Tab-separated table of C-alpha atoms and ligand atoms in Angstrom:
chain	number	residue	atom	x	y	z
A	23	MET	CA	-33.451	7.310	29.459
A	24	LYS	CA	-32.592	8.557	32.947
A	25	ARG	CA	-33.002	11.942	34.540
A	26	TYR	CA	-29.978	12.836	36.634
A	27	VAL	CA	-29.672	15.833	38.931
A	28	VAL	CA	-26.262	16.919	40.200
A	29	THR	CA	-26.282	19.365	43.117
A	30	GLY	CA	-23.026	21.297	43.129
A	31	GLY	CA	-22.726	20.494	39.416
A	32	ALA	CA	-20.932	23.773	38.631
A	33	GLY	CA	-18.161	22.862	41.062
A	34	PHE	CA	-14.915	21.021	40.554
A	35	ILE	CA	-16.068	17.411	41.083
A	36	GLY	CA	-19.702	18.029	40.104
A	37	SER	CA	-18.800	19.398	36.674
A	38	CYS	CA	-16.596	16.371	35.974
A	39	LEU	CA	-19.489	14.109	36.968
A	40	VAL	CA	-21.865	16.024	34.663
A	41	ARG	CA	-19.518	15.383	31.736
A	42	GLU	CA	-19.244	11.681	32.576
A	43	LEU	CA	-23.039	11.359	32.849
A	44	LEU	CA	-23.508	13.014	29.465
A	45	ALA	CA	-21.059	10.514	27.974
A	46	LEU	CA	-23.130	7.516	29.145
A	47	PRO	CA	-25.259	5.772	26.511
A	48	GLY	CA	-29.038	6.202	26.548
A	49	GLY	CA	-29.665	9.886	25.788
A	50	ASN	CA	-29.995	10.713	29.478
A	51	GLN	CA	-31.002	14.129	30.803
A	52	VAL	CA	-28.742	15.976	33.201
A	53	ALA	CA	-29.750	18.925	35.387
A	54	VAL	CA	-27.588	20.934	37.777
A	55	VAL	CA	-28.618	22.620	41.034
A	56	ASP	CA	-26.020	25.162	42.119
A	57	ASN	CA	-25.986	28.647	43.625
A	58	LEU	CA	-22.491	29.374	42.247
A	59	LEU	CA	-21.037	30.084	45.688
A	60	THR	CA	-17.752	28.339	44.885
A	61	GLY	CA	-18.674	26.832	41.500
A	62	HIS	CA	-18.559	28.554	38.114
A	63	ARG	CA	-20.740	28.412	35.015
A	64	LYS	CA	-17.570	28.236	32.917
A	65	ASN	CA	-16.925	24.759	34.369
A	66	LEU	CA	-19.855	23.605	32.229
A	67	ASP	CA	-19.148	25.786	29.188
A	68	GLU	CA	-18.694	23.096	26.573
A	69	VAL	CA	-21.759	21.123	27.738
A	70	LYS	CA	-24.064	24.005	28.645
A	71	ASP	CA	-26.486	23.342	25.782
A	72	ARG	CA	-27.034	19.803	27.056
A	73	VAL	CA	-27.603	20.641	30.719
A	74	THR	CA	-30.555	22.256	32.502
A	75	PHE	CA	-29.145	24.720	35.021
A	76	HIS	CA	-31.159	25.552	38.154
A	77	GLU	CA	-29.511	28.434	39.977
A	78	VAL	CA	-30.931	27.398	43.333
A	79	ASP	CA	-29.623	27.469	46.895
A	80	ILE	CA	-30.114	24.077	48.554
A	81	CYS	CA	-31.239	25.952	51.684
A	82	ASP	CA	-34.351	26.913	49.664
A	83	LEU	CA	-36.518	23.786	50.077
A	84	ALA	CA	-39.205	24.921	47.621
A	85	GLY	CA	-36.551	25.598	44.976
A	86	VAL	CA	-34.940	22.189	45.516
A	87	ARG	CA	-38.317	20.437	45.383
A	88	LYS	CA	-39.013	22.017	42.011
A	89	ALA	CA	-35.593	21.224	40.591
A	90	LEU	CA	-35.888	17.558	41.602
A	91	GLN	CA	-39.267	16.964	39.935
A	92	GLY	CA	-39.067	13.922	37.665
A	93	ALA	CA	-35.522	13.054	38.736
A	94	ASP	CA	-34.463	9.415	38.773
A	95	THR	CA	-31.073	9.791	40.454
A	96	VAL	CA	-29.694	12.698	42.489
A	97	PHE	CA	-25.974	13.148	43.094
A	98	HIS	CA	-25.716	15.467	46.084
A	99	LEU	CA	-22.394	17.293	45.942
A	100	ALA	CA	-23.402	20.858	46.827
A	101	ALA	CA	-21.668	21.954	50.015
A	102	ILE	CA	-19.382	24.546	51.522
A	103	PRO	CA	-16.446	22.195	51.203
A	104	SER	CA	-13.706	23.476	53.465
A	105	VAL	CA	-12.344	22.600	56.904
A	106	PRO	CA	-10.815	26.062	57.607
A	107	ARG	CA	-13.881	27.881	56.289
A	108	SER	CA	-16.096	25.880	58.657
A	109	ILE	CA	-13.903	26.983	61.560
A	110	ASN	CA	-13.685	30.649	60.541
A	111	ASP	CA	-17.373	30.948	59.663
A	112	PRO	CA	-19.285	27.918	60.984
A	113	VAL	CA	-22.891	29.129	60.575
A	114	PRO	CA	-23.158	29.098	56.749
A	115	SER	CA	-21.310	25.767	56.620
A	116	HIS	CA	-23.773	24.285	59.072
A	117	GLU	CA	-26.773	25.651	57.193
A	118	VAL	CA	-25.664	24.406	53.788
A	119	ASN	CA	-23.957	21.148	54.749
A	120	ILE	CA	-26.580	19.944	57.226
A	121	ASN	CA	-29.854	21.801	56.576
A	122	GLY	CA	-29.249	21.908	52.820
A	123	THR	CA	-28.510	18.180	52.764
A	124	PHE	CA	-31.690	17.516	54.715
A	125	ASN	CA	-33.611	19.565	52.133
A	126	VAL	CA	-32.146	17.576	49.235
A	127	LEU	CA	-33.051	14.275	50.903
A	128	SER	CA	-36.561	15.491	51.796
A	129	ALA	CA	-37.208	16.774	48.293
A	130	ALA	CA	-35.871	13.499	46.846
A	131	LYS	CA	-38.227	11.485	49.038
A	132	GLU	CA	-41.235	13.679	48.150
A	133	ASN	CA	-40.424	13.376	44.435
A	134	ASN	CA	-40.016	9.576	44.614
A	135	VAL	CA	-36.432	9.802	43.442
A	136	ARG	CA	-34.980	6.311	42.991
A	137	ARG	CA	-31.587	7.019	44.576
A	138	VAL	CA	-29.448	9.739	46.136
A	139	VAL	CA	-25.669	9.391	46.045
A	140	TYR	CA	-24.051	11.652	48.624
A	141	ALA	CA	-20.574	13.223	48.652
A	142	ALA	CA	-19.342	12.466	52.155
A	143	SER	CA	-15.835	13.164	53.398
A	144	SER	CA	-12.865	11.223	54.769
A	145	SER	CA	-12.468	14.079	57.262
A	146	ALA	CA	-15.063	12.130	59.306
A	147	TYR	CA	-12.248	9.784	60.417
A	148	GLY	CA	-10.281	12.616	62.062
A	149	ASP	CA	-7.029	11.487	63.636
A	150	THR	CA	-7.970	7.850	64.178
A	151	LEU	CA	-4.513	6.290	64.306
A	152	VAL	CA	-5.134	3.150	62.295
A	153	LEU	CA	-4.324	3.204	58.579
A	154	PRO	CA	-5.845	2.549	56.151
A	155	LYS	CA	-9.188	3.957	57.252
A	156	VAL	CA	-11.949	1.340	57.204
A	157	GLU	CA	-15.601	2.360	57.037
A	158	ASP	CA	-16.622	0.697	60.294
A	159	MET	CA	-14.094	2.650	62.406
A	160	GLN	CA	-15.584	4.984	64.977
A	161	PRO	CA	-15.572	8.458	63.344
A	162	LYS	CA	-13.766	11.250	65.199
A	163	PRO	CA	-14.508	14.497	63.349
A	164	LYS	CA	-12.073	17.310	64.210
A	165	SER	CA	-13.827	20.270	62.578
A	166	PRO	CA	-17.346	21.579	62.016
A	167	TYR	CA	-17.019	20.589	58.343
A	168	ALA	CA	-16.144	16.981	59.243
A	169	ALA	CA	-19.049	16.775	61.703
A	170	GLN	CA	-21.440	18.268	59.143
A	171	LYS	CA	-20.461	15.849	56.391
A	172	LEU	CA	-20.809	12.956	58.836
A	173	MET	CA	-24.293	14.133	59.784
A	174	GLY	CA	-25.150	14.027	56.072
A	175	GLU	CA	-24.135	10.348	55.991
A	176	TYR	CA	-26.322	9.617	59.006
A	177	TYR	CA	-29.251	11.394	57.384
A	178	CYS	CA	-28.764	9.370	54.184
A	179	SER	CA	-28.844	6.125	56.112
A	180	VAL	CA	-31.918	7.251	58.102
A	181	PHE	CA	-33.776	8.287	54.932
A	182	THR	CA	-33.141	4.759	53.650
A	183	SER	CA	-34.242	2.966	56.822
A	184	CYS	CA	-37.195	5.217	57.752
A	185	PHE	CA	-38.496	6.351	54.372
A	186	GLY	CA	-37.244	3.750	51.877
A	187	LEU	CA	-35.241	6.308	49.869
A	188	GLU	CA	-32.222	4.501	48.386
A	189	THR	CA	-28.987	6.258	49.333
A	190	VAL	CA	-25.272	5.535	49.028
A	191	ALA	CA	-22.656	7.776	50.662
A	192	LEU	CA	-19.090	7.997	49.362
A	193	ARG	CA	-16.336	9.396	51.561
A	194	PHE	CA	-14.104	11.307	49.182
A	195	PHE	CA	-10.460	11.564	50.146
A	196	ASN	CA	-8.288	14.324	48.603
A	197	VAL	CA	-9.716	14.769	45.151
A	198	TYR	CA	-7.651	16.622	42.551
A	199	GLY	CA	-7.815	17.294	38.830
A	200	PRO	CA	-8.861	19.856	36.220
A	201	ARG	CA	-11.154	22.740	37.255
A	202	GLN	CA	-10.282	22.710	40.950
A	203	ASP	CA	-10.373	26.408	41.783
A	204	PRO	CA	-6.981	27.701	42.996
A	205	ASN	CA	-8.202	31.246	43.597
A	206	SER	CA	-9.862	31.121	47.000
A	207	PRO	CA	-8.262	31.266	50.455
A	208	TYR	CA	-9.814	27.830	50.948
A	209	SER	CA	-8.502	26.192	47.787
A	210	GLY	CA	-7.370	22.560	47.869
A	211	VAL	CA	-3.629	22.039	48.177
A	212	LEU	CA	-3.040	20.485	44.754
A	213	SER	CA	-4.747	23.337	42.903
A	214	LEU	CA	-2.397	25.719	44.748
A	215	PHE	CA	0.605	23.553	43.877
A	216	MET	CA	-0.391	23.768	40.187
A	217	LYS	CA	-0.695	27.540	40.360
A	218	HIS	CA	2.736	27.944	41.974
A	219	LEU	CA	4.425	25.425	39.714
A	220	ILE	CA	3.244	27.215	36.584
A	221	ALA	CA	4.143	30.660	38.002
A	222	ARG	CA	7.502	29.281	39.269
A	223	THR	CA	6.748	30.587	42.762
A	224	GLN	CA	7.096	28.918	46.159
A	225	PRO	CA	3.993	27.246	47.575
A	226	THR	CA	3.397	27.443	51.322
A	227	ILE	CA	2.932	24.070	52.943
A	228	HIS	CA	1.138	24.083	56.297
A	229	GLY	CA	3.223	22.046	58.763
A	230	ASP	CA	6.313	20.022	57.811
A	231	GLY	CA	4.884	18.592	54.581
A	232	GLU	CA	5.149	15.031	55.881
A	233	GLN	CA	1.388	14.781	56.433
A	234	THR	CA	-0.023	12.199	54.042
A	235	ARG	CA	-3.163	12.086	51.936
A	236	ASP	CA	-4.899	9.610	49.646
A	237	PHE	CA	-4.944	11.782	46.524
A	238	THR	CA	-7.659	10.628	44.121
A	239	TYR	CA	-8.008	11.758	40.527
A	240	VAL	CA	-11.388	13.366	39.868
A	241	GLU	CA	-12.387	11.023	37.011
A	242	ASP	CA	-11.943	8.032	39.333
A	243	VAL	CA	-14.317	9.701	41.794
A	244	ALA	CA	-16.875	10.517	39.092
A	245	GLY	CA	-16.709	6.907	37.880
A	246	LEU	CA	-17.374	5.614	41.375
A	247	LEU	CA	-20.289	8.023	41.862
A	248	ILE	CA	-21.923	6.513	38.782
A	249	LYS	CA	-21.249	2.960	39.964
A	250	ALA	CA	-22.762	3.857	43.346
A	251	SER	CA	-25.901	5.052	41.587
A	252	GLU	CA	-26.479	1.562	40.167
A	253	ALA	CA	-25.065	-0.774	42.857
A	254	GLN	CA	-27.520	-3.109	44.548
A	255	GLY	CA	-27.721	-5.194	47.719
A	256	ALA	CA	-25.479	-4.206	50.614
A	257	ALA	CA	-24.642	-0.854	49.007
A	258	ILE	CA	-28.033	0.677	49.718
A	259	GLY	CA	-28.068	2.834	52.849
A	260	ASN	CA	-24.338	2.332	53.267
A	261	THR	CA	-21.149	4.453	53.300
A	262	TYR	CA	-17.964	3.682	51.327
A	263	ASN	CA	-14.500	5.117	50.990
A	264	ALA	CA	-13.877	6.674	47.599
A	265	GLY	CA	-10.075	6.855	47.793
A	266	ASN	CA	-7.300	5.245	45.796
A	267	GLY	CA	-5.861	3.152	48.605
A	268	ASN	CA	-2.479	4.937	48.559
A	269	ARG	CA	-1.011	7.801	50.541
A	270	TYR	CA	1.563	10.395	49.624
A	271	SER	CA	3.090	13.200	51.660
A	272	LEU	CA	2.726	16.769	50.431
A	273	ASN	CA	6.526	16.868	50.078
A	274	MET	CA	6.397	13.796	47.793
A	275	VAL	CA	3.694	15.376	45.644
A	276	TRP	CA	5.613	18.641	45.280
A	277	ASP	CA	8.773	16.656	44.402
A	278	THR	CA	6.880	14.710	41.723
A	279	LEU	CA	5.516	17.924	40.232
A	280	GLN	CA	8.975	19.503	40.135
A	281	LYS	CA	10.296	16.404	38.368
A	282	ILE	CA	7.484	16.502	35.800
A	283	GLU	CA	8.224	20.183	35.089
A	284	GLY	CA	12.025	19.877	35.372
A	285	VAL	CA	12.301	22.676	37.949
A	286	SER	CA	13.594	23.053	41.492
A	287	ILE	CA	11.566	25.293	43.831
A	288	THR	CA	11.867	24.945	47.615
A	289	PRO	CA	8.483	25.410	49.326
A	290	ASN	CA	7.835	27.692	52.302
A	291	TYR	CA	6.654	25.926	55.432
A	292	GLY	CA	3.985	27.627	57.591
A	293	ASP	CA	2.046	26.759	60.738
A	294	SER	CA	-0.130	23.637	60.738
A	295	ARG	CA	-3.832	24.387	60.276
A	296	ALA	CA	-6.440	23.753	62.954
A	297	GLY	CA	-8.718	20.859	62.065
A	298	ASP	CA	-6.280	19.237	59.615
A	299	VAL	CA	-5.617	15.541	60.126
A	300	ARG	CA	-2.081	14.110	60.022
A	301	ASP	CA	-2.490	11.043	57.837
A	302	SER	CA	-5.192	9.727	55.588
A	303	GLN	CA	-5.469	6.622	53.440
A	304	ALA	CA	-8.546	4.733	52.323
A	305	SER	CA	-9.186	1.051	52.559
A	306	THR	CA	-10.843	0.406	49.206
A	307	GLU	CA	-11.853	-3.178	49.978
A	308	ALA	CA	-15.555	-2.550	50.584
A	309	ALA	CA	-15.941	-0.158	47.630
A	310	VAL	CA	-14.233	-2.673	45.320
A	311	ARG	CA	-16.410	-5.522	46.618
A	312	ASP	CA	-19.823	-3.813	46.711
A	313	LEU	CA	-19.524	-1.039	44.110
A	314	GLY	CA	-16.957	-2.373	41.645
A	315	HIS	CA	-14.558	0.487	42.437
A	316	ALA	CA	-11.579	0.328	40.059
A	317	PRO	CA	-9.453	3.509	40.187
A	318	ARG	CA	-7.503	3.939	36.949
A	319	PHE	CA	-5.119	6.823	37.536
A	320	THR	CA	-1.741	6.671	39.271
A	321	LEU	CA	-0.717	9.836	41.095
A	322	GLU	CA	1.855	10.712	38.432
A	323	GLU	CA	-0.611	10.237	35.567
A	324	GLY	CA	-3.246	12.274	37.377
A	325	LEU	CA	-0.764	15.054	38.134
A	326	ARG	CA	0.366	15.178	34.502
A	327	ARG	CA	-3.207	15.476	33.259
A	328	THR	CA	-4.069	18.084	35.863
A	329	LEU	CA	-1.009	20.181	35.088
A	330	ALA	CA	-1.733	20.025	31.354
A	331	TRP	CA	-5.247	21.319	32.008
A	332	TYR	CA	-4.089	24.232	34.219
A	333	LYS	CA	-1.595	25.254	31.537
A	334	SER	CA	-4.215	25.160	28.777
A	335	ASP	CA	-6.696	27.038	30.968
A	336	LEU	CA	-4.165	29.814	31.559
A	337	GLN	CA	-3.715	30.195	27.814
A	338	ALA	CA	-7.469	30.196	27.089
B	16	NAD	N1	-12.455	18.129	46.843
B	16	NAD	C1	-12.258	17.199	47.778
B	16	NAD	O1	-11.131	16.723	47.961
B	16	NAD	C2	-13.397	16.690	48.618
B	16	NAD	C3	-13.113	15.807	49.675
B	16	NAD	C4	-14.167	15.343	50.453
B	16	NAD	C5	-15.469	15.678	50.165
B	16	NAD	N2	-15.710	16.551	49.130
B	16	NAD	C6	-17.114	16.896	48.867
B	16	NAD	O2	-17.339	16.864	47.466
B	16	NAD	C7	-18.330	17.822	47.106
B	16	NAD	C8	-17.859	18.676	45.950
B	16	NAD	O3	-16.704	19.405	46.355
B	16	NAD	P1	-15.747	20.161	45.329
B	16	NAD	O4	-14.355	19.891	45.750
B	16	NAD	O5	-16.161	19.892	43.938
B	16	NAD	O6	-16.030	21.679	45.739
B	16	NAD	P2	-16.629	22.897	44.886
B	16	NAD	O7	-16.590	24.072	45.814
B	16	NAD	O8	-15.924	23.026	43.592
B	16	NAD	O9	-18.134	22.414	44.642
B	16	NAD	C9	-19.201	22.648	45.530
B	16	NAD	C10	-20.349	23.185	44.719
B	16	NAD	O10	-21.472	23.382	45.579
B	16	NAD	C11	-22.063	24.632	45.257
B	16	NAD	N3	-22.773	25.136	46.432
B	16	NAD	C12	-22.253	25.580	47.600
B	16	NAD	N4	-23.223	25.974	48.429
B	16	NAD	C13	-24.409	25.767	47.769
B	16	NAD	C14	-25.769	25.980	48.090
B	16	NAD	N5	-26.132	26.507	49.277
B	16	NAD	N6	-26.704	25.672	47.174
B	16	NAD	C15	-26.368	25.154	45.961
B	16	NAD	N7	-25.087	24.944	45.600
B	16	NAD	C16	-24.113	25.234	46.493
B	16	NAD	C17	-20.895	25.518	44.870
B	16	NAD	O11	-21.278	26.668	44.124
B	16	NAD	C18	-20.037	24.538	44.080
B	16	NAD	O12	-20.401	24.526	42.719
B	16	NAD	C19	-18.656	18.590	48.390
B	16	NAD	O13	-19.816	18.038	48.946
B	16	NAD	C20	-17.473	18.310	49.294
B	16	NAD	O14	-17.814	18.390	50.660
B	16	NAD	C21	-14.719	17.068	48.367
């Protein structure tokens, strides 16, 4: 029996991970640490009786220490996860993404946690021209958010080398799927596409829509997080890409969604956003080799599942 803690477990990716952990054999315990800044209790509705919920801000070290008591594995996903938000309001992003991450690592070390798996970000690569992005490229963060998430990776590696705390960092690319919140000014692009597709309204694409992303279905990311929590050898203290290895332009994604729905809606095109990178695609070689990464969902399959969920959620 294992005791898992998921910080950010009421969020989009965290709540998917919680469900996957509960589905593992062994009668494991799962606890969530979340202050509900961008996450929602309803994301955990159908599993709430099986999860211990700590409504704690990761900037509160004493609170984090308490919540991590007895934990075997910590998945650290809590963050203010937005490039534009980190530009418009950099102080809270810095405090949560850097100081909060430091608190989680410190509390994990003090509680003799076996391993911390950290949600890093592909934004660390910035506009490095080479594709696909390989982990040993020199990072070139273009926004406070990207720099903060990169600092989290460095802290993970330092906690491994200096304090013997096992860590693995996964650079998520563009994750999409059920429960991604479309109702904030900082919502991820695919959640906004879903909202507009269902309402039959025009989405606004920032830039010309030809920017490309490695869209990764959330269950593939949750699966890799779990693999990273068990991987041995070279994985410990290291950082891996958690993408699919493909890239699609926003125009291609919107076209695919229109085809799935059998509609034709021309998007609006707005100004490009500061801090956004042009192209992004993961090399998955290292994650396949060291972690057993095996993404299962094609973009079309993932989009179909995601759309089905947004429709059912609207009717609920
Ligand atoms: N969604 C993506 O495409 C993507 C890409 C790269 C990295 N990531 C990383 O993945 C993680 C999860 O992101 P997500 O997309 O699920 O976003 P999300 O906003 O749905 O989840 C973040 C969670 O963290 C919680 N949180 C925020 N500040 C907190 C604090 N001070 N204390 C405790 N909890 C706090 C929020 O309430 C929320 O539940 C983040 O670390 C993010 O940086 C996401």
